[in-house]
C-alpha atoms as an extended CHARMM CRD file, in Angstrom:
* protein
*
       290  EXT
         1         1  MET       CA             27.9170000000     -111.8000000000       56.7210000000  PROA      1               0.0000000000
         2         2  ASN       CA             25.8340000000     -109.7300000000       54.2600000000  PROA      2               0.0000000000
         3         3  ILE       CA             27.7550000000     -106.5670000000       53.2010000000  PROA      3               0.0000000000
         4         4  VAL       CA             25.1370000000     -103.5630000000       52.4100000000  PROA      4               0.0000000000
         5         5  PRO       CA             26.0590000000     -101.8520000000       49.0970000000  PROA      5               0.0000000000
         6         6  VAL       CA             27.8760000000      -98.2690000000       49.5050000000  PROA      6               0.0000000000
         7         7  SER       CA             25.0420000000      -96.8790000000       46.9370000000  PROA      7               0.0000000000
         8         8  TYR       CA             22.0160000000      -97.9080000000       49.7520000000  PROA      8               0.0000000000
         9         9  LEU       CA             23.8330000000      -96.0940000000       52.8740000000  PROA      9               0.0000000000
        10        10  ILE       CA             24.2360000000      -93.4410000000       50.7090000000  PROA      10              0.0000000000
        11        11  ILE       CA             20.4720000000      -93.3960000000       50.2120000000  PROA      11              0.0000000000
        12        12  VAL       CA             19.5000000000      -93.3590000000       53.5490000000  PROA      12              0.0000000000
        13        13  ILE       CA             21.8260000000      -90.7490000000       55.0540000000  PROA      13              0.0000000000
        14        14  ALA       CA             20.5510000000      -88.6130000000       51.9740000000  PROA      14              0.0000000000
        15        15  LEU       CA             16.8400000000      -89.4600000000       53.5040000000  PROA      15              0.0000000000
        16        16  LEU       CA             17.7790000000      -88.8790000000       57.2880000000  PROA      16              0.0000000000
        17        17  ALA       CA             19.6300000000      -86.2070000000       56.4970000000  PROA      17              0.0000000000
        18        18  GLY       CA             16.3790000000      -84.7140000000       54.6800000000  PROA      18              0.0000000000
        19        19  GLY       CA             13.9650000000      -85.7350000000       57.5410000000  PROA      19              0.0000000000
        20        20  CYS       CA             15.8020000000      -83.7270000000       60.1650000000  PROA      20              0.0000000000
        21        21  THR       CA             15.8980000000      -80.1590000000       58.0700000000  PROA      21              0.0000000000
        22        22  THR       CA             14.0030000000      -77.6690000000       60.6360000000  PROA      22              0.0000000000
        23        23  GLU       CA             12.4190000000      -74.4810000000       59.8440000000  PROA      23              0.0000000000
        24        24  PRO       CA             14.2070000000      -71.5330000000       60.2260000000  PROA      24              0.0000000000
        25        25  GLU       CA             14.0610000000      -69.5560000000       63.7330000000  PROA      25              0.0000000000
        26        26  VAL       CA             11.9290000000      -66.3900000000       63.9870000000  PROA      26              0.0000000000
        27        27  THR       CA             11.9750000000      -64.4330000000       66.2600000000  PROA      27              0.0000000000
        28        28  VAL       CA              8.2790000000      -63.2100000000       67.5160000000  PROA      28              0.0000000000
        29        29  ILE       CA              8.1440000000      -59.6170000000       68.9270000000  PROA      29              0.0000000000
        30        30  ALA       CA              4.2810000000      -59.4580000000       69.3150000000  PROA      30              0.0000000000
        31        31  ARG       CA              0.7650000000      -61.4370000000       70.0760000000  PROA      31              0.0000000000
        32        32  VAL       CA             -3.0140000000      -60.8020000000       69.8290000000  PROA      32              0.0000000000
        33        33  GLY       CA             -4.2150000000      -64.0770000000       70.6910000000  PROA      33              0.0000000000
        34        34  ASP       CA             -3.2480000000      -66.6070000000       68.1640000000  PROA      34              0.0000000000
        35        35  ALA       CA             -1.9750000000      -63.8580000000       66.0830000000  PROA      35              0.0000000000
        36        36  MET       CA              1.7420000000      -63.2640000000       66.0480000000  PROA      36              0.0000000000
        37        37  LEU       CA              4.1390000000      -60.7500000000       64.8380000000  PROA      37              0.0000000000
        38        38  THR       CA              7.7970000000      -61.4910000000       64.2820000000  PROA      38              0.0000000000
        39        39  LEU       CA             10.9040000000      -59.5260000000       63.7910000000  PROA      39              0.0000000000
        40        40  GLU       CA             11.4810000000      -60.8350000000       60.2990000000  PROA      40              0.0000000000
        41        41  ALA       CA              8.3300000000      -59.8810000000       58.5850000000  PROA      41              0.0000000000
        42        42  ALA       CA              8.6520000000      -56.3630000000       60.8560000000  PROA      42              0.0000000000
        43        43  ARG       CA             12.0850000000      -55.7320000000       58.9960000000  PROA      43              0.0000000000
        44        44  ALA       CA             10.5430000000      -56.6060000000       55.5950000000  PROA      44              0.0000000000
        45        45  ASP       CA              8.2870000000      -53.9160000000       55.9730000000  PROA      45              0.0000000000
        46        46  LEU       CA             10.8880000000      -51.1920000000       56.7280000000  PROA      46              0.0000000000
        47        47  ASP       CA             13.9810000000      -49.6730000000       55.5000000000  PROA      47              0.0000000000
        48        48  THR       CA             16.8170000000      -51.6990000000       57.4670000000  PROA      48              0.0000000000
        49        49  THR       CA             19.1650000000      -49.2440000000       55.9650000000  PROA      49              0.0000000000
        50        50  ALA       CA             18.2310000000      -46.1210000000       57.8990000000  PROA      50              0.0000000000
        51        51  ALA       CA             18.8070000000      -44.9590000000       61.4440000000  PROA      51              0.0000000000
        52        52  ASP       CA             16.7110000000      -45.9590000000       64.2970000000  PROA      52              0.0000000000
        53        53  LEU       CA             15.6090000000      -49.2650000000       63.2950000000  PROA      53              0.0000000000
        54        54  ASP       CA             15.0830000000      -50.7310000000       66.6080000000  PROA      54              0.0000000000
        55        55  GLU       CA             12.7930000000      -47.8760000000       67.7010000000  PROA      55              0.0000000000
        56        56  ARG       CA             11.0380000000      -48.0730000000       64.3610000000  PROA      56              0.0000000000
        57        57  VAL       CA             10.3560000000      -51.6830000000       64.9580000000  PROA      57              0.0000000000
        58        58  THR       CA              8.9580000000      -50.9550000000       68.3920000000  PROA      58              0.0000000000
        59        59  ARG       CA              6.3730000000      -48.0770000000       66.7620000000  PROA      59              0.0000000000
        60        60  TYR       CA              5.7740000000      -50.9330000000       63.8500000000  PROA      60              0.0000000000
        61        61  ALA       CA              4.8710000000      -53.5750000000       66.8530000000  PROA      61              0.0000000000
        62        62  SER       CA              2.8230000000      -51.1370000000       68.6630000000  PROA      62              0.0000000000
        63        63  SER       CA              0.6940000000      -49.9970000000       65.6900000000  PROA      63              0.0000000000
        64        64  TRP       CA              0.2750000000      -54.0970000000       64.2140000000  PROA      64              0.0000000000
        65        65  VAL       CA             -1.0430000000      -54.6230000000       67.5800000000  PROA      65              0.0000000000
        66        66  THR       CA             -4.0680000000      -52.2480000000       67.7270000000  PROA      66              0.0000000000
        67        67  SER       CA             -4.5160000000      -53.3570000000       64.1380000000  PROA      67              0.0000000000
        68        68  GLU       CA             -4.6540000000      -56.9530000000       64.9920000000  PROA      68              0.0000000000
        69        69  LEU       CA             -7.0630000000      -55.8540000000       67.8790000000  PROA      69              0.0000000000
        70        70  LEU       CA             -9.3790000000      -53.9820000000       66.1070000000  PROA      70              0.0000000000
        71        71  HSD       CA             -9.4600000000      -56.8540000000       63.1200000000  PROA      71              0.0000000000
        72        72  GLN       CA             -9.8610000000      -59.7720000000       65.7820000000  PROA      72              0.0000000000
        73        73  GLU       CA            -12.7990000000      -57.9140000000       67.1240000000  PROA      73              0.0000000000
        74        74  ALA       CA            -14.4040000000      -57.0960000000       63.7110000000  PROA      74              0.0000000000
        75        75  LEU       CA            -14.2100000000      -61.0610000000       62.9870000000  PROA      75              0.0000000000
        76        76  ARG       CA            -16.0200000000      -62.0530000000       66.0310000000  PROA      76              0.0000000000
        77        77  LEU       CA            -18.8910000000      -59.0300000000       65.4890000000  PROA      77              0.0000000000
        78        78  GLY       CA            -19.2850000000      -61.1220000000       61.7410000000  PROA      78              0.0000000000
        79        79  ILE       CA            -18.2980000000      -57.6140000000       60.1450000000  PROA      79              0.0000000000
        80        80  GLU       CA            -16.4230000000      -59.7700000000       57.2930000000  PROA      80              0.0000000000
        81        81  ASP       CA            -19.9490000000      -61.7670000000       56.6880000000  PROA      81              0.0000000000
        82        82  ASP       CA            -22.1630000000      -58.5260000000       56.5870000000  PROA      82              0.0000000000
        83        83  PRO       CA            -23.6180000000      -58.2130000000       52.7560000000  PROA      83              0.0000000000
        84        84  GLY       CA            -23.3200000000      -54.5910000000       52.9240000000  PROA      84              0.0000000000
        85        85  PHE       CA            -19.3680000000      -54.8350000000       53.7960000000  PROA      85              0.0000000000
        86        86  SER       CA            -18.9160000000      -57.5290000000       51.2650000000  PROA      86              0.0000000000
        87        87  ALA       CA            -20.4590000000      -54.4040000000       48.8210000000  PROA      87              0.0000000000
        88        88  ARG       CA            -17.8360000000      -51.5460000000       49.7330000000  PROA      88              0.0000000000
        89        89  LEU       CA            -14.9880000000      -54.4940000000       49.5940000000  PROA      89              0.0000000000
        90        90  ASN       CA            -16.0790000000      -55.3950000000       46.3290000000  PROA      90              0.0000000000
        91        91  VAL       CA            -15.5720000000      -51.2460000000       45.3300000000  PROA      91              0.0000000000
        92        92  VAL       CA            -12.9700000000      -51.1100000000       46.7440000000  PROA      92              0.0000000000
        93        93  GLN       CA            -11.1700000000      -54.1370000000       45.3760000000  PROA      93              0.0000000000
        94        94  ARG       CA            -12.2850000000      -52.6330000000       41.8540000000  PROA      94              0.0000000000
        95        95  GLN       CA            -10.5720000000      -49.0910000000       41.9640000000  PROA      95              0.0000000000
        96        96  LEU       CA             -7.2440000000      -51.3210000000       43.6380000000  PROA      96              0.0000000000
        97        97  ALA       CA             -7.4970000000      -53.2610000000       39.9550000000  PROA      97              0.0000000000
        98        98  ASN       CA             -8.1020000000      -49.9620000000       38.3990000000  PROA      98              0.0000000000
        99        99  GLN       CA             -5.3040000000      -48.4500000000       39.2410000000  PROA      99              0.0000000000
       100       100  GLU       CA             -3.1940000000      -51.4170000000       39.0320000000  PROA      100             0.0000000000
       101       101  LEU       CA             -4.1990000000      -51.5940000000       34.9630000000  PROA      101             0.0000000000
       102       102  LEU       CA             -3.1660000000      -48.2680000000       34.7040000000  PROA      102             0.0000000000
       103       103  ASP       CA             -0.1310000000      -48.0950000000       36.8370000000  PROA      103             0.0000000000
       104       104  ARG       CA              1.1020000000      -50.8740000000       34.5490000000  PROA      104             0.0000000000
       105       105  LEU       CA              0.0810000000      -49.4710000000       31.0600000000  PROA      105             0.0000000000
       106       106  ILE       CA              0.2430000000      -45.3970000000       31.3690000000  PROA      106             0.0000000000
       107       107  TYR       CA              1.4730000000      -43.8740000000       34.4900000000  PROA      107             0.0000000000
       108       108  GLY       CA              4.1960000000      -46.6200000000       35.4230000000  PROA      108             0.0000000000
       109       109  ASP       CA              6.1590000000      -45.4910000000       32.4190000000  PROA      109             0.0000000000
       110       110  THR       CA              9.9140000000      -44.6050000000       32.2630000000  PROA      110             0.0000000000
       111       111  ALA       CA              8.8870000000      -42.6080000000       29.0920000000  PROA      111             0.0000000000
       112       112  SER       CA             12.0170000000      -40.2720000000       27.9660000000  PROA      112             0.0000000000
       113       113  PHE       CA             11.9110000000      -37.6490000000       25.4350000000  PROA      113             0.0000000000
       114       114  GLY       CA             14.4070000000      -35.9690000000       23.1280000000  PROA      114             0.0000000000
       115       115  GLU       CA             15.4790000000      -32.5390000000       23.8570000000  PROA      115             0.0000000000
       116       116  ASP       CA             14.0650000000      -31.7390000000       20.0750000000  PROA      116             0.0000000000
       117       117  THR       CA             10.7030000000      -32.5730000000       21.3450000000  PROA      117             0.0000000000
       118       118  LEU       CA             10.3340000000      -30.4720000000       24.7000000000  PROA      118             0.0000000000
       119       119  ARG       CA             11.8830000000      -27.6220000000       22.8330000000  PROA      119             0.0000000000
       120       120  SER       CA              9.1270000000      -27.8710000000       19.8680000000  PROA      120             0.0000000000
       121       121  TYR       CA              6.5510000000      -28.2170000000       22.9150000000  PROA      121             0.0000000000
       122       122  PHE       CA              7.6840000000      -24.8830000000       24.2640000000  PROA      122             0.0000000000
       123       123  THR       CA              7.8350000000      -22.9920000000       21.0770000000  PROA      123             0.0000000000
       124       124  ALA       CA              3.8760000000      -23.9410000000       20.3400000000  PROA      124             0.0000000000
       125       125  HSD       CA              3.1740000000      -22.6640000000       23.7670000000  PROA      125             0.0000000000
       126       126  PRO       CA              5.1110000000      -19.3160000000       24.1880000000  PROA      126             0.0000000000
       127       127  ASP       CA              2.2650000000      -18.0700000000       26.4760000000  PROA      127             0.0000000000
       128       128  GLU       CA              2.0120000000      -20.9280000000       28.8950000000  PROA      128             0.0000000000
       129       129  PHE       CA              4.9010000000      -20.9510000000       30.7230000000  PROA      129             0.0000000000
       130       130  THR       CA              6.4410000000      -18.1360000000       33.3880000000  PROA      130             0.0000000000
       131       131  ILE       CA              9.1140000000      -17.7330000000       36.2320000000  PROA      131             0.0000000000
       132       132  ALA       CA              8.1780000000      -16.3790000000       39.4620000000  PROA      132             0.0000000000
       133       133  GLU       CA             11.2300000000      -13.7320000000       39.7350000000  PROA      133             0.0000000000
       134       134  ASN       CA             14.0270000000      -12.5120000000       38.0800000000  PROA      134             0.0000000000
       135       135  HSD       CA             17.0250000000      -14.5410000000       36.4950000000  PROA      135             0.0000000000
       136       136  LEU       CA             20.0760000000      -13.6910000000       35.2200000000  PROA      136             0.0000000000
       137       137  LYS       CA             22.3650000000      -15.6710000000       32.9840000000  PROA      137             0.0000000000
       138       138  LEU       CA             26.0810000000      -15.1960000000       34.4360000000  PROA      138             0.0000000000
       139       139  ARG       CA             29.2160000000      -16.9670000000       34.3340000000  PROA      139             0.0000000000
       140       140  LEU       CA             32.1390000000      -16.7940000000       36.8810000000  PROA      140             0.0000000000
       141       141  VAL       CA             35.7800000000      -17.7550000000       37.7520000000  PROA      141             0.0000000000
       142       142  THR       CA             37.4050000000      -17.5900000000       40.7780000000  PROA      142             0.0000000000
       143       143  PHE       CA             40.9100000000      -17.0800000000       41.5940000000  PROA      143             0.0000000000
       144       144  ARG       CA             43.0140000000      -17.2680000000       44.4330000000  PROA      144             0.0000000000
       145       145  GLY       CA             44.6430000000      -13.4880000000       44.3170000000  PROA      145             0.0000000000
       146       146  ARG       CA             43.3790000000      -10.1860000000       44.2600000000  PROA      146             0.0000000000
       147       147  ASP       CA             45.6130000000       -9.3270000000       41.7960000000  PROA      147             0.0000000000
       148       148  PHE       CA             45.2790000000      -12.4000000000       39.1550000000  PROA      148             0.0000000000
       149       149  ALA       CA             41.2480000000      -11.7630000000       39.6920000000  PROA      149             0.0000000000
       150       150  ARG       CA             41.6010000000       -8.1880000000       38.3500000000  PROA      150             0.0000000000
       151       151  ARG       CA             44.3120000000       -9.2490000000       35.4280000000  PROA      151             0.0000000000
       152       152  PHE       CA             42.0930000000      -11.2450000000       34.4550000000  PROA      152             0.0000000000
       153       153  SER       CA             38.9450000000       -9.0000000000       34.4650000000  PROA      153             0.0000000000
       154       154  VAL       CA             40.4080000000       -6.1870000000       32.5730000000  PROA      154             0.0000000000
       155       155  SER       CA             41.7320000000       -8.4940000000       29.8640000000  PROA      155             0.0000000000
       156       156  VAL       CA             38.0270000000       -9.4120000000       29.0540000000  PROA      156             0.0000000000
       157       157  THR       CA             37.2680000000       -7.0050000000       26.0560000000  PROA      157             0.0000000000
       158       158  PRO       CA             34.9820000000       -6.9510000000       23.4470000000  PROA      158             0.0000000000
       159       159  ALA       CA             37.9990000000       -7.8020000000       21.1570000000  PROA      159             0.0000000000
       160       160  ARG       CA             39.3410000000      -10.5000000000       23.7410000000  PROA      160             0.0000000000
       161       161  GLY       CA             36.2470000000      -12.3420000000       24.8930000000  PROA      161             0.0000000000
       162       162  TRP       CA             36.1570000000      -14.5440000000       28.0040000000  PROA      162             0.0000000000
       163       163  THR       CA             36.5950000000      -17.8220000000       26.3560000000  PROA      163             0.0000000000
       164       164  THR       CA             39.6990000000      -16.4770000000       24.5820000000  PROA      164             0.0000000000
       165       165  VAL       CA             41.3470000000      -15.0940000000       28.0740000000  PROA      165             0.0000000000
       166       166  LEU       CA             40.4910000000      -18.1150000000       29.5090000000  PROA      166             0.0000000000
       167       167  ASP       CA             42.6780000000      -20.1550000000       27.0800000000  PROA      167             0.0000000000
       168       168  THR       CA             45.4400000000      -17.9250000000       28.3210000000  PROA      168             0.0000000000
       169       169  VAL       CA             45.1250000000      -18.2340000000       31.7460000000  PROA      169             0.0000000000
       170       170  ARG       CA             44.8810000000      -21.9130000000       31.7060000000  PROA      170             0.0000000000
       171       171  LYS       CA             48.2830000000      -22.0940000000       29.2540000000  PROA      171             0.0000000000
       172       172  ASP       CA             49.9280000000      -19.7590000000       31.8680000000  PROA      172             0.0000000000
       173       173  PRO       CA             51.5470000000      -21.9550000000       34.4760000000  PROA      173             0.0000000000
       174       174  LYS       CA             51.2900000000      -19.4410000000       37.5170000000  PROA      174             0.0000000000
       175       175  MET       CA             47.6820000000      -18.0450000000       36.3450000000  PROA      175             0.0000000000
       176       176  SER       CA             45.9580000000      -21.5520000000       35.9250000000  PROA      176             0.0000000000
       177       177  GLN       CA             47.7220000000      -22.3910000000       39.3880000000  PROA      177             0.0000000000
       178       178  GLU       CA             45.6160000000      -19.5840000000       41.1050000000  PROA      178             0.0000000000
       179       179  LEU       CA             42.5490000000      -20.6890000000       39.1550000000  PROA      179             0.0000000000
       180       180  ILE       CA             40.5480000000      -21.9030000000       41.9560000000  PROA      180             0.0000000000
       181       181  SER       CA             36.7360000000      -22.8350000000       40.2220000000  PROA      181             0.0000000000
       182       182  LEU       CA             35.2820000000      -21.9240000000       36.6580000000  PROA      182             0.0000000000
       183       183  VAL       CA             31.2490000000      -21.9820000000       36.7540000000  PROA      183             0.0000000000
       184       184  PRO       CA             30.0910000000      -22.4960000000       33.2460000000  PROA      184             0.0000000000
       185       185  ASP       CA             27.0560000000      -20.4040000000       31.9420000000  PROA      185             0.0000000000
       186       186  GLY       CA             24.1180000000      -20.6890000000       34.2290000000  PROA      186             0.0000000000
       187       187  TRP       CA             20.6020000000      -19.1020000000       35.1610000000  PROA      187             0.0000000000
       188       188  TYR       CA             20.4750000000      -17.7130000000       38.8010000000  PROA      188             0.0000000000
       189       189  THR       CA             18.1590000000      -15.8040000000       40.9670000000  PROA      189             0.0000000000
       190       190  ARG       CA             18.8170000000      -13.4450000000       44.0290000000  PROA      190             0.0000000000
       191       191  SER       CA             18.6070000000      -16.7110000000       46.3270000000  PROA      191             0.0000000000
       192       192  THR       CA             20.6180000000      -18.8670000000       44.2320000000  PROA      192             0.0000000000
       193       193  LEU       CA             24.0610000000      -16.8770000000       43.5580000000  PROA      193             0.0000000000
       194       194  TYR       CA             26.1330000000      -17.0550000000       46.4480000000  PROA      194             0.0000000000
       195       195  PRO       CA             27.2940000000      -15.2460000000       48.3510000000  PROA      195             0.0000000000
       196       196  PRO       CA             24.6090000000      -12.1110000000       48.0460000000  PROA      196             0.0000000000
       197       197  GLU       CA             27.0970000000       -9.9100000000       46.8430000000  PROA      197             0.0000000000
       198       198  LEU       CA             27.5840000000      -11.2470000000       43.8430000000  PROA      198             0.0000000000
       199       199  TRP       CA             23.8390000000      -10.2770000000       42.6740000000  PROA      199             0.0000000000
       200       200  LYS       CA             24.3190000000       -6.8240000000       43.7790000000  PROA      200             0.0000000000
       201       201  VAL       CA             27.4490000000       -6.6770000000       41.6870000000  PROA      201             0.0000000000
       202       202  ALA       CA             25.8350000000       -8.2920000000       38.4800000000  PROA      202             0.0000000000
       203       203  GLY       CA             22.6610000000       -5.8330000000       38.8340000000  PROA      203             0.0000000000
       204       204  PRO       CA             23.7030000000       -3.1330000000       37.4340000000  PROA      204             0.0000000000
       205       205  LEU       CA             25.9300000000       -4.7330000000       34.4450000000  PROA      205             0.0000000000
       206       206  GLY       CA             25.4300000000       -4.4470000000       30.9470000000  PROA      206             0.0000000000
       207       207  PRO       CA             25.0440000000       -7.8400000000       28.5170000000  PROA      207             0.0000000000
       208       208  GLY       CA             28.8610000000       -8.5900000000       28.0470000000  PROA      208             0.0000000000
       209       209  GLU       CA             30.0400000000       -6.9960000000       30.7940000000  PROA      209             0.0000000000
       210       210  VAL       CA             32.3510000000       -7.8590000000       33.2780000000  PROA      210             0.0000000000
       211       211  SER       CA             32.7570000000       -7.2190000000       37.0400000000  PROA      211             0.0000000000
       212       212  PHE       CA             35.7990000000       -6.2060000000       39.2270000000  PROA      212             0.0000000000
       213       213  PRO       CA             37.2450000000       -9.0080000000       41.8470000000  PROA      213             0.0000000000
       214       214  VAL       CA             34.4720000000       -9.9090000000       44.4150000000  PROA      214             0.0000000000
       215       215  LYS       CA             35.8350000000      -11.4610000000       47.7800000000  PROA      215             0.0000000000
       216       216  THR       CA             34.2150000000      -14.5340000000       48.3200000000  PROA      216             0.0000000000
       217       217  VAL       CA             35.4740000000      -17.7730000000       50.5410000000  PROA      217             0.0000000000
       218       218  GLY       CA             38.6880000000      -18.8890000000       49.6400000000  PROA      218             0.0000000000
       219       219  GLY       CA             38.9880000000      -16.1540000000       47.1970000000  PROA      219             0.0000000000
       220       220  TYR       CA             38.5470000000      -13.6400000000       44.7630000000  PROA      220             0.0000000000
       221       221  THR       CA             35.3710000000      -13.7830000000       42.2300000000  PROA      221             0.0000000000
       222       222  VAL       CA             35.1610000000      -12.2760000000       38.5210000000  PROA      222             0.0000000000
       223       223  LEU       CA             31.5890000000      -13.0750000000       36.9720000000  PROA      223             0.0000000000
       224       224  GLN       CA             30.0020000000      -11.6870000000       33.0880000000  PROA      224             0.0000000000
       225       225  TYR       CA             27.0000000000      -10.5290000000       32.7350000000  PROA      225             0.0000000000
       226       226  LEU       CA             24.9570000000      -12.6510000000       29.9400000000  PROA      226             0.0000000000
       227       227  ALA       CA             21.5120000000      -12.0580000000       29.6340000000  PROA      227             0.0000000000
       228       228  LEU       CA             18.4980000000      -10.9710000000       32.1220000000  PROA      228             0.0000000000
       229       229  ALA       CA             15.0950000000      -13.0000000000       32.1600000000  PROA      229             0.0000000000
       230       230  PRO       CA             12.5460000000      -10.8900000000       33.8650000000  PROA      230             0.0000000000
       231       231  ALA       CA              9.8610000000      -12.4210000000       36.1610000000  PROA      231             0.0000000000
       232       232  GLY       CA              6.8220000000      -13.5530000000       33.7870000000  PROA      232             0.0000000000
       233       233  LYS       CA              6.4010000000      -15.1090000000       30.6400000000  PROA      233             0.0000000000
       234       234  THR       CA              9.3190000000      -16.5220000000       29.2110000000  PROA      234             0.0000000000
       235       235  ASN       CA             11.1770000000      -17.1900000000       25.8890000000  PROA      235             0.0000000000
       236       236  GLU       CA             14.0830000000      -18.8900000000       27.9870000000  PROA      236             0.0000000000
       237       237  PHE       CA             13.5890000000      -22.4450000000       27.5330000000  PROA      237             0.0000000000
       238       238  ASP       CA             16.7720000000      -23.7820000000       29.8870000000  PROA      238             0.0000000000
       239       239  LEU       CA             14.8530000000      -22.0130000000       32.6520000000  PROA      239             0.0000000000
       240       240  VAL       CA             11.1070000000      -24.1240000000       32.3750000000  PROA      240             0.0000000000
       241       241  ARG       CA             12.3870000000      -26.8220000000       31.3750000000  PROA      241             0.0000000000
       242       242  ASP       CA             11.2990000000      -29.1670000000       33.8400000000  PROA      242             0.0000000000
       243       243  GLU       CA              8.1640000000      -27.9150000000       33.5380000000  PROA      243             0.0000000000
       244       244  VAL       CA              7.9600000000      -28.6840000000       30.0540000000  PROA      244             0.0000000000
       245       245  LEU       CA              8.7700000000      -32.1260000000       30.1210000000  PROA      245             0.0000000000
       246       246  HSD       CA              6.0860000000      -32.8900000000       33.1290000000  PROA      246             0.0000000000
       247       247  ARG       CA              3.7390000000      -31.0260000000       31.0830000000  PROA      247             0.0000000000
       248       248  VAL       CA              5.0150000000      -33.3290000000       27.9790000000  PROA      248             0.0000000000
       249       249  LEU       CA              4.4930000000      -36.0870000000       30.5520000000  PROA      249             0.0000000000
       250       250  ILE       CA              1.1330000000      -35.6980000000       30.8700000000  PROA      250             0.0000000000
       251       251  GLU       CA             -0.4170000000      -34.9890000000       27.7180000000  PROA      251             0.0000000000
       252       252  ASN       CA              1.4260000000      -38.0970000000       26.5020000000  PROA      252             0.0000000000
       253       253  ARG       CA             -0.2710000000      -40.5740000000       29.0520000000  PROA      253             0.0000000000
       254       254  ARG       CA             -3.5630000000      -38.6570000000       28.5670000000  PROA      254             0.0000000000
       255       255  SER       CA             -3.0820000000      -38.9950000000       24.5310000000  PROA      255             0.0000000000
       256       256  ARG       CA             -2.3970000000      -42.7970000000       25.3600000000  PROA      256             0.0000000000
       257       257  LEU       CA             -5.1360000000      -43.3180000000       28.0440000000  PROA      257             0.0000000000
       258       258  GLU       CA             -7.5350000000      -42.3610000000       25.3830000000  PROA      258             0.0000000000
       259       259  ALA       CA             -5.9450000000      -44.7120000000       23.0770000000  PROA      259             0.0000000000
       260       260  LEU       CA             -6.5810000000      -47.3560000000       25.2870000000  PROA      260             0.0000000000
       261       261  LEU       CA            -10.1110000000      -46.5860000000       26.2410000000  PROA      261             0.0000000000
       262       262  GLY       CA            -10.7970000000      -46.7660000000       22.1900000000  PROA      262             0.0000000000
       263       263  THR       CA             -9.2720000000      -49.9890000000       22.1940000000  PROA      263             0.0000000000
       264       264  LEU       CA            -11.3610000000      -50.8840000000       25.1850000000  PROA      264             0.0000000000
       265       265  ARG       CA            -14.6780000000      -49.7240000000       23.8910000000  PROA      265             0.0000000000
       266       266  GLU       CA            -13.7440000000      -51.9520000000       20.9440000000  PROA      266             0.0000000000
       267       267  ARG       CA            -12.5090000000      -54.8880000000       22.7040000000  PROA      267             0.0000000000
       268       268  TYR       CA            -15.8280000000      -55.3880000000       25.1710000000  PROA      268             0.0000000000
       269       269  GLY       CA            -18.3390000000      -53.0690000000       23.4190000000  PROA      269             0.0000000000
       270       270  VAL       CA            -20.2540000000      -50.0880000000       25.4490000000  PROA      270             0.0000000000
       271       271  GLU       CA            -23.8200000000      -49.1620000000       25.1540000000  PROA      271             0.0000000000
       272       272  LEU       CA            -25.6370000000      -46.0840000000       27.2170000000  PROA      272             0.0000000000
       273       273  ASN       CA            -29.1090000000      -45.8650000000       27.2690000000  PROA      273             0.0000000000
       274       274  MET       CA            -29.6070000000      -43.0210000000       29.3440000000  PROA      274             0.0000000000
       275       275  ASN       CA            -32.6820000000      -41.7210000000       27.3560000000  PROA      275             0.0000000000
       276       276  ASP       CA            -34.4350000000      -44.5580000000       28.8320000000  PROA      276             0.0000000000
       277       277  ALA       CA            -33.4090000000      -43.5640000000       32.3400000000  PROA      277             0.0000000000
       278       278  ARG       CA            -34.7390000000      -40.4880000000       31.9590000000  PROA      278             0.0000000000
       279       279  ARG       CA            -38.2710000000      -41.3980000000       30.5370000000  PROA      279             0.0000000000
       280       280  ARG       CA            -38.4870000000      -43.8250000000       33.5980000000  PROA      280             0.0000000000
       281       281  LYS       CA            -37.8800000000      -40.9570000000       35.5840000000  PROA      281             0.0000000000
       282       282  GLY       CA            -40.0210000000      -39.1090000000       34.3520000000  PROA      282             0.0000000000
       283       283  SER       CA            -42.7790000000      -41.7580000000       34.9380000000  PROA      283             0.0000000000
       284       284  THR       CA            -42.0690000000      -42.4920000000       38.2430000000  PROA      284             0.0000000000
       285       285  ASP       CA            -42.4540000000      -38.6960000000       38.6480000000  PROA      285             0.0000000000
       286       286  THR       CA            -45.7500000000      -38.8600000000       37.0220000000  PROA      286             0.0000000000
       287       287  ASN       CA            -47.0500000000      -41.2470000000       39.4930000000  PROA      287             0.0000000000
       288       288  ASP       CA            -45.3600000000      -39.6260000000       42.4780000000  PROA      288             0.0000000000
       289       289  GLN       CA            -47.6030000000      -36.4580000000       41.9660000000  PROA      289             0.0000000000
       290       290  GLU       CA            -50.5510000000      -38.3550000000       41.4560000000  PROA      290             0.0000000000
């Protein structure tokens, strides 16, 4: 009796197993002629973590059907073979390629700029940044009880500043337990300071003055008025930092685009013959008059 080597059996089994592989199952959710849309393809184009996925898949399928109907009719009429269509397609393809190049080399950057760079730009352009409304620079602290808030308020004096009194509060077991929240120095407008009563209380204060306790949600808030930035041109960098960053980014991109175009001019060579074109046009105009 012939005995088949074990190694041979292993090879045969492996080949049979490989030949039995099946294509992954797909769920067809729409058909137009021979074209089909699968659930997997639709989901790949959608955010599957968002709500109402089934509804969005239904809308996607409906839109796909409309698009496929129009495309198949365009194919039947030979639109894609029309020279005019091909010319327009080449223009669009050229534009897309150019935009992709710019996105990769210029606009797709993740450039970051240091604080010194931003402040230097802001200082160099003193009249270019404005704010639309008054801003108040305040610091706030909130206590559970009115009495503790009042004690804190009257304790802040020119001799014993806000920070000094706050350190004392933190070291005092009773007052530290009454401390609900502490908000560091920040800029506020009428619409961003809540509750509205705080704005009314802050308005009449002068720089360095501390308010009386104001009843707020969950406690009593005391604020200190630090500065006013009136509407219009501003010399307060913090209020326009995002705008400064945007401006620096745009100018950086513009500079790099000009450098790129300079490099490309040297690489490929550029020649403009507009004088020849004007002379040719003038000659044509003369012939037309005759």
